[in-house]
Amino acid sequence: MKPIDKIDIVYLWVDDTDQKWRAQKDKWLKIIRGEKPVYADAAIDARWRDNGEFLYSLRSVEKFAPWVNHIYIITGFNQVPRWLNTAHPKITIIPHEQIIPSDALPTFNATAIEMCIPNIAELSEHFLLMNDDMFFNRPLNPDYFYDKHGRALVRYSTHSKRSKNIGQWMARVDEYTQTLILSAGMIQKIFNKNVYKYRPSHGIDPYIKSSWIECRNHPMITGMIDKQIRNKFRTNNEVQRQMFNLYDLINNRAKYIHSRARKSSRHKLTDFIYNCIFAPWIRNSPVCCTDVSTSYNALINAPTFCINDSRDTDENILRNNAKFLAERFPDKSSFEK
């Protein structure tokens, strides 16, 4: 393992209000449908909707993780956030054309774009991958993400409907979980070790560039990823970036840490007992929610959090979420004009 020299951050960002982008997205979605198994949630507006979180995400980085070396923002269609200070020495915009094969463009598939992240020439060996709706929530040191040996510290939950019969399991879960099962299946085929129980915690994830490249170039994996890069929209026959963390787990380049969610139900006493017993795990576990009003207590105590958009996110939820972020991160960062 290489010692940690520096840690970068990679973001994917899109401006869904860009009319040229929307026209291309609609055009290609019409072409692709019927040719590939594009699943329902792969093309909903929430998949690309920009709710203004990115500005606050960068504020959280500057406030709580000033040790970050550099921030790479992957965008397409010549898009750049209007408020972004592109002259900032820590900021680099990475156009799709710079890292994605030309015959795979244009793309509207985040999982395809992610597969090309190590093509960023100057990207550090250790890097964090964030969505624009993910936030640092208190001061965190690099040792929250990597141990002293440089191993990635990966937080996970477990699948609630896991089954030994993979076919039956795949048949009764959503398409996203199907891609997680496929990812674990690839690692099992290579190493003959069962890693199906691990489910990503949907937080800020640590990676190791050279190991990602090694996994991506494995003869049992590279062909599938080459095809996936050319899927313009998500399908249910793709692997997730979790596969690279699992690869590291098997090779002793990652340590998995069970993520415990704070319980909040109508059984107040049992919730209290559970939350007390597992307080250290809960305190250090990321939180993912859709509506901040229903998860406020968990959010304010989490080390990192994600406000995930979905097809059920309405205008009232968006207003509540925006209000929370403006109050949580009120100070302008140097990343803004």
Short mmCIF file of C-alpha atoms in Angstrom, two decimals:
data_model
loop_
_atom_site.label_atom_id
_atom_site.label_comp_id
_atom_site.label_asym_id
_atom_site.label_seq_id
_atom_site.Cartn_x
_atom_site.Cartn_y
_atom_site.Cartn_z
CA MET A 1 0.00 0.00 0.00
CA LYS A 2 1.18 3.50 -0.84
CA PRO A 3 1.21 6.00 2.06
CA ILE A 4 -1.31 8.82 1.91
CA ASP A 5 0.28 11.88 0.36
CA LYS A 6 -2.83 13.85 -0.51
CA ILE A 7 -6.57 13.31 -0.92
CA ASP A 8 -8.64 14.76 -3.76
CA ILE A 9 -12.40 14.98 -4.24
CA VAL A 10 -14.28 14.13 -7.44
CA TYR A 11 -17.80 15.42 -8.16
CA LEU A 12 -20.19 14.72 -11.03
CA TRP A 13 -22.46 17.67 -11.87
CA VAL A 14 -25.06 18.52 -14.48
CA ASP A 15 -27.27 21.53 -15.16
CA ASP A 16 -30.63 20.02 -16.07
CA THR A 17 -32.05 23.44 -17.03
CA ASP A 18 -29.67 23.68 -19.99
CA GLN A 19 -31.95 23.47 -23.03
CA LYS A 20 -29.24 21.99 -25.28
CA TRP A 21 -28.61 19.27 -22.71
CA ARG A 22 -32.35 18.55 -22.34
CA ALA A 23 -32.84 18.33 -26.09
CA GLN A 24 -29.99 15.82 -26.41
CA LYS A 25 -31.20 13.83 -23.41
CA ASP A 26 -34.73 13.57 -24.81
CA LYS A 27 -33.42 12.71 -28.27
CA TRP A 28 -31.20 9.88 -27.06
CA LEU A 29 -33.74 8.52 -24.61
CA LYS A 30 -36.19 8.13 -27.49
CA ILE A 31 -33.53 6.34 -29.55
CA ILE A 32 -32.33 4.05 -26.77
CA ARG A 33 -35.68 2.88 -25.38
CA GLY A 34 -36.41 -0.60 -26.68
CA GLU A 35 -32.77 -1.30 -27.42
CA LYS A 36 -31.46 -1.60 -23.85
CA PRO A 37 -33.16 -2.43 -20.51
CA VAL A 38 -33.35 1.18 -19.32
CA TYR A 39 -35.24 0.98 -16.06
CA ALA A 40 -37.93 3.43 -14.93
CA ASP A 41 -35.91 5.44 -12.41
CA ALA A 42 -33.00 5.77 -14.82
CA ALA A 43 -34.72 8.59 -16.70
CA ILE A 44 -36.78 10.47 -14.12
CA ASP A 45 -36.13 14.20 -13.65
CA ALA A 46 -34.85 13.60 -10.11
CA ARG A 47 -31.90 11.71 -11.59
CA TRP A 48 -30.42 14.97 -12.91
CA ARG A 49 -32.34 17.71 -11.09
CA ASP A 50 -30.09 20.45 -9.74
CA ASN A 51 -31.63 21.66 -6.47
CA GLY A 52 -28.80 24.03 -5.65
CA GLU A 53 -27.08 21.64 -3.23
CA PHE A 54 -23.67 21.77 -4.90
CA LEU A 55 -22.91 25.28 -3.61
CA TYR A 56 -23.57 24.11 -0.04
CA SER A 57 -21.63 20.88 -0.55
CA LEU A 58 -18.53 22.87 -1.45
CA ARG A 59 -19.12 25.15 1.53
CA SER A 60 -19.14 22.05 3.73
CA VAL A 61 -15.83 20.89 2.22
CA GLU A 62 -14.11 24.18 2.92
CA LYS A 63 -15.54 24.43 6.43
CA PHE A 64 -15.01 20.88 7.64
CA ALA A 65 -12.34 19.34 5.37
CA PRO A 66 -9.83 22.10 4.54
CA TRP A 67 -7.12 19.43 4.14
CA VAL A 68 -8.57 18.33 0.79
CA ASN A 69 -5.87 18.74 -1.86
CA HIS A 70 -7.89 19.35 -5.03
CA ILE A 71 -11.46 19.18 -6.32
CA TYR A 72 -12.28 17.83 -9.78
CA ILE A 73 -15.75 18.56 -11.18
CA ILE A 74 -16.80 16.35 -14.09
CA THR A 75 -19.32 18.02 -16.42
CA GLY A 76 -20.58 17.72 -19.98
CA PHE A 77 -21.97 20.08 -22.62
CA ASN A 78 -19.54 22.86 -21.56
CA GLN A 79 -21.52 23.31 -18.37
CA VAL A 80 -20.08 25.14 -15.37
CA PRO A 81 -22.02 26.32 -12.29
CA ARG A 82 -22.65 30.06 -12.73
CA TRP A 83 -21.57 30.83 -9.18
CA LEU A 84 -18.33 28.78 -9.26
CA ASN A 85 -14.96 30.49 -8.96
CA THR A 86 -13.19 28.51 -11.69
CA ALA A 87 -9.97 30.44 -11.02
CA HIS A 88 -9.69 28.90 -7.57
CA PRO A 89 -6.40 26.94 -7.36
CA LYS A 90 -8.18 23.93 -5.87
CA ILE A 91 -10.82 23.67 -8.62
CA THR A 92 -10.52 21.93 -12.00
CA ILE A 93 -13.40 21.37 -14.43
CA ILE A 94 -13.12 18.02 -16.25
CA PRO A 95 -15.19 17.90 -19.48
CA HIS A 96 -16.62 14.51 -20.41
CA GLU A 97 -14.53 14.61 -23.59
CA GLN A 98 -11.34 14.58 -21.54
CA ILE A 99 -11.93 11.22 -19.84
CA ILE A 100 -14.68 9.37 -21.76
CA PRO A 101 -14.18 7.67 -25.17
CA SER A 102 -15.62 9.76 -27.99
CA ASP A 103 -17.84 6.93 -29.21
CA ALA A 104 -19.56 6.88 -25.80
CA LEU A 105 -20.64 10.52 -25.96
CA PRO A 106 -22.95 12.13 -25.24
CA THR A 107 -23.77 10.30 -22.03
CA PHE A 108 -26.44 10.80 -19.39
CA ASN A 109 -25.36 7.84 -17.29
CA ALA A 110 -23.56 8.61 -14.02
CA THR A 111 -22.43 4.99 -13.56
CA ALA A 112 -20.79 5.11 -17.00
CA ILE A 113 -19.06 8.41 -16.21
CA GLU A 114 -17.83 7.06 -12.87
CA MET A 115 -16.07 4.17 -14.59
CA CYS A 116 -13.83 6.75 -16.33
CA ILE A 117 -12.81 8.74 -13.23
CA PRO A 118 -9.24 7.31 -13.04
CA ASN A 119 -8.65 8.80 -16.51
CA ILE A 120 -8.24 12.17 -14.78
CA ALA A 121 -4.51 12.55 -15.29
CA GLU A 122 -3.63 14.51 -12.16
CA LEU A 123 -6.03 12.71 -9.80
CA SER A 124 -4.30 11.68 -6.58
CA GLU A 125 -3.84 8.06 -5.53
CA HIS A 126 -6.38 8.53 -2.72
CA PHE A 127 -9.60 10.30 -3.60
CA LEU A 128 -13.15 10.73 -2.36
CA LEU A 129 -16.14 10.47 -4.67
CA MET A 130 -19.08 12.72 -3.82
CA ASN A 131 -22.45 13.47 -5.31
CA ASP A 132 -23.40 17.15 -5.34
CA ASP A 133 -26.02 16.38 -2.68
CA MET A 134 -23.48 15.07 -0.14
CA PHE A 135 -22.08 17.13 2.72
CA PHE A 136 -19.44 17.15 5.42
CA ASN A 137 -21.31 17.90 8.64
CA ARG A 138 -18.55 18.32 11.23
CA PRO A 139 -14.74 18.58 11.21
CA LEU A 140 -13.38 15.29 9.88
CA ASN A 141 -9.76 14.24 9.45
CA PRO A 142 -8.41 12.03 6.67
CA ASP A 143 -8.42 9.12 9.14
CA TYR A 144 -12.20 9.02 8.85
CA PHE A 145 -11.71 7.80 5.26
CA TYR A 146 -8.33 5.99 5.30
CA ASP A 147 -6.38 4.16 7.99
CA LYS A 148 -2.68 4.65 8.72
CA HIS A 149 -1.79 2.03 6.11
CA GLY A 150 -3.69 3.90 3.39
CA ARG A 151 -6.56 1.41 3.32
CA ALA A 152 -9.99 2.80 2.44
CA LEU A 153 -12.47 2.82 5.33
CA VAL A 154 -15.74 1.86 3.69
CA ARG A 155 -19.01 2.23 5.58
CA TYR A 156 -21.78 -0.15 4.70
CA SER A 157 -25.18 -1.42 5.73
CA THR A 158 -26.61 -4.88 4.97
CA HIS A 159 -29.26 -5.98 2.50
CA SER A 160 -32.58 -6.54 4.25
CA LYS A 161 -33.86 -9.05 1.66
CA ARG A 162 -30.68 -11.00 1.00
CA SER A 163 -31.09 -14.58 -0.20
CA LYS A 164 -28.76 -17.46 -1.02
CA ASN A 165 -30.74 -17.98 -4.20
CA ILE A 166 -29.38 -15.12 -6.32
CA GLY A 167 -32.03 -15.52 -9.03
CA GLN A 168 -34.91 -15.24 -6.55
CA TRP A 169 -33.19 -12.34 -4.81
CA MET A 170 -32.72 -10.45 -8.09
CA ALA A 171 -36.36 -11.02 -9.02
CA ARG A 172 -37.78 -9.31 -5.94
CA VAL A 173 -35.53 -6.28 -5.52
CA ASP A 174 -35.34 -2.93 -7.32
CA GLU A 175 -33.05 -2.33 -10.27
CA TYR A 176 -30.42 -0.46 -8.23
CA THR A 177 -30.09 -3.42 -5.86
CA GLN A 178 -29.82 -5.70 -8.87
CA THR A 179 -26.74 -3.76 -9.98
CA LEU A 180 -25.25 -4.12 -6.50
CA ILE A 181 -25.80 -7.87 -6.68
CA LEU A 182 -24.11 -7.97 -10.09
CA SER A 183 -21.16 -6.01 -8.68
CA ALA A 184 -20.73 -8.45 -5.79
CA GLY A 185 -21.15 -11.35 -8.20
CA MET A 186 -18.20 -10.17 -10.29
CA ILE A 187 -15.95 -10.17 -7.23
CA GLN A 188 -17.19 -13.60 -6.17
CA LYS A 189 -16.38 -15.00 -9.62
CA ILE A 190 -12.82 -13.69 -9.43
CA PHE A 191 -11.98 -14.59 -5.82
CA ASN A 192 -14.59 -17.25 -4.98
CA LYS A 193 -15.55 -15.27 -1.86
CA ASN A 194 -19.08 -14.26 -0.92
CA VAL A 195 -19.37 -10.47 -0.57
CA TYR A 196 -23.09 -10.14 -1.23
CA LYS A 197 -24.05 -8.83 2.21
CA TYR A 198 -22.40 -5.41 1.80
CA ARG A 199 -24.66 -2.52 0.77
CA PRO A 200 -23.14 0.97 0.22
CA SER A 201 -24.10 3.48 2.89
CA HIS A 202 -24.66 6.20 0.24
CA GLY A 203 -22.10 8.53 1.71
CA ILE A 204 -18.78 10.08 0.74
CA ASP A 205 -16.79 7.09 -0.50
CA PRO A 206 -12.97 6.64 -0.41
CA TYR A 207 -11.09 5.03 -3.29
CA ILE A 208 -7.55 4.13 -4.36
CA LYS A 209 -6.81 5.09 -7.95
CA SER A 210 -4.24 2.42 -8.82
CA SER A 211 -6.42 -0.31 -7.33
CA TRP A 212 -9.49 0.95 -9.21
CA ILE A 213 -7.50 0.74 -12.46
CA GLU A 214 -6.23 -2.74 -11.58
CA CYS A 215 -9.77 -3.97 -10.96
CA ARG A 216 -11.17 -2.24 -14.02
CA ASN A 217 -8.51 -3.92 -16.20
CA HIS A 218 -9.07 -7.41 -14.82
CA PRO A 219 -9.80 -9.73 -17.77
CA MET A 220 -13.10 -10.84 -16.19
CA ILE A 221 -14.26 -7.24 -15.73
CA THR A 222 -12.84 -5.00 -18.43
CA GLY A 223 -15.21 -6.13 -21.21
CA MET A 224 -18.29 -5.46 -19.11
CA ILE A 225 -17.09 -2.00 -18.15
CA ASP A 226 -16.24 -1.15 -21.76
CA LYS A 227 -19.86 -1.91 -22.66
CA GLN A 228 -21.21 -0.07 -19.63
CA ILE A 229 -19.32 3.12 -20.53
CA ARG A 230 -21.30 3.16 -23.78
CA ASN A 231 -24.70 2.90 -22.08
CA LYS A 232 -26.10 6.41 -22.46
CA PHE A 233 -28.59 5.78 -19.64
CA ARG A 234 -28.47 3.50 -16.64
CA THR A 235 -29.57 -0.08 -17.16
CA ASN A 236 -30.17 -2.94 -14.75
CA ASN A 237 -27.24 -4.83 -16.26
CA GLU A 238 -24.41 -2.67 -14.91
CA VAL A 239 -21.96 -2.75 -12.03
CA GLN A 240 -21.67 -0.08 -9.36
CA ARG A 241 -18.49 1.59 -8.15
CA GLN A 242 -18.94 -0.47 -4.97
CA MET A 243 -17.21 -3.23 -6.93
CA PHE A 244 -13.88 -1.40 -6.56
CA ASN A 245 -14.29 -1.18 -2.79
CA LEU A 246 -15.10 -4.90 -2.66
CA TYR A 247 -12.02 -5.61 -4.76
CA ASP A 248 -9.97 -3.67 -2.22
CA LEU A 249 -11.61 -5.52 0.67
CA ILE A 250 -10.50 -8.87 -0.73
CA ASN A 251 -6.97 -7.53 -1.36
CA ASN A 252 -6.64 -5.99 2.13
CA ARG A 253 -6.70 -2.47 0.69
CA ALA A 254 -9.98 -1.59 2.38
CA LYS A 255 -11.58 -2.10 5.75
CA TYR A 256 -15.35 -2.31 5.95
CA ILE A 257 -17.13 -0.62 8.85
CA HIS A 258 -20.75 -1.46 9.62
CA SER A 259 -22.86 1.68 9.41
CA ARG A 260 -25.65 1.93 11.99
CA ALA A 261 -28.66 4.14 11.32
CA ARG A 262 -30.38 5.91 14.20
CA LYS A 263 -33.74 4.25 14.91
CA SER A 264 -36.78 6.49 15.08
CA SER A 265 -40.12 4.69 15.27
CA ARG A 266 -43.24 4.60 17.39
CA HIS A 267 -41.44 2.32 19.86
CA LYS A 268 -39.65 5.10 21.73
CA LEU A 269 -38.20 2.99 24.54
CA THR A 270 -36.70 0.31 22.33
CA ASP A 271 -35.40 3.00 19.99
CA PHE A 272 -33.72 4.74 22.92
CA ILE A 273 -32.08 1.52 24.12
CA TYR A 274 -30.87 0.66 20.61
CA ASN A 275 -29.50 4.16 20.00
CA CYS A 276 -27.66 4.11 23.32
CA ILE A 277 -26.09 0.68 22.74
CA PHE A 278 -24.91 1.55 19.25
CA ALA A 279 -24.19 5.25 19.88
CA PRO A 280 -20.50 5.12 18.73
CA TRP A 281 -21.46 3.45 15.45
CA ILE A 282 -24.43 5.73 14.87
CA ARG A 283 -22.38 8.83 15.59
CA ASN A 284 -19.83 7.88 12.94
CA SER A 285 -22.27 6.69 10.30
CA PRO A 286 -23.41 8.78 7.34
CA VAL A 287 -27.09 9.59 6.98
CA CYS A 288 -29.08 9.59 3.75
CA CYS A 289 -32.58 11.03 3.56
CA THR A 290 -34.99 12.60 1.09
CA ASP A 291 -36.90 14.96 3.38
CA VAL A 292 -34.86 16.73 6.07
CA SER A 293 -37.99 17.45 8.13
CA THR A 294 -38.39 13.74 8.84
CA SER A 295 -34.72 13.11 9.61
CA TYR A 296 -33.58 16.30 11.32
CA ASN A 297 -32.21 14.77 14.52
CA ALA A 298 -30.21 12.18 12.63
CA LEU A 299 -28.90 14.78 10.18
CA ILE A 300 -27.56 17.27 12.67
CA ASN A 301 -25.55 14.56 14.45
CA ALA A 302 -24.15 12.77 11.39
CA PRO A 303 -20.51 13.17 10.29
CA THR A 304 -21.64 13.34 6.66
CA PHE A 305 -25.07 13.29 5.06
CA CYS A 306 -26.80 13.05 1.71
CA ILE A 307 -30.12 14.63 0.74
CA ASN A 308 -31.19 12.25 -1.99
CA ASP A 309 -33.69 13.32 -4.63
CA SER A 310 -36.40 10.89 -5.74
CA ARG A 311 -39.58 10.68 -7.78
CA ASP A 312 -41.52 11.40 -4.56
CA THR A 313 -39.71 14.68 -3.83
CA ASP A 314 -42.29 17.48 -4.09
CA GLU A 315 -41.95 21.28 -4.00
CA ASN A 316 -42.58 21.45 -0.28
CA ILE A 317 -39.76 18.98 0.43
CA LEU A 318 -37.43 20.91 -1.87
CA ARG A 319 -38.20 24.15 -0.02
CA ASN A 320 -37.59 22.52 3.38
CA ASN A 321 -34.33 21.01 2.19
CA ALA A 322 -33.11 24.30 0.71
CA LYS A 323 -33.94 26.15 3.94
CA PHE A 324 -32.03 23.59 6.01
CA LEU A 325 -28.92 23.86 3.83
CA ALA A 326 -28.96 27.66 3.82
CA GLU A 327 -29.12 27.65 7.63
CA ARG A 328 -26.55 24.87 8.04
CA PHE A 329 -23.97 26.42 5.68
CA PRO A 330 -24.65 30.19 5.62
CA ASP A 331 -21.08 31.40 5.01
CA LYS A 332 -19.87 31.97 1.47
CA SER A 333 -16.85 29.85 0.53
CA SER A 334 -13.82 30.83 -1.52
CA PHE A 335 -15.11 28.46 -4.21
CA GLU A 336 -17.81 31.00 -5.07
CA LYS A 337 -17.45 34.14 -7.18
#
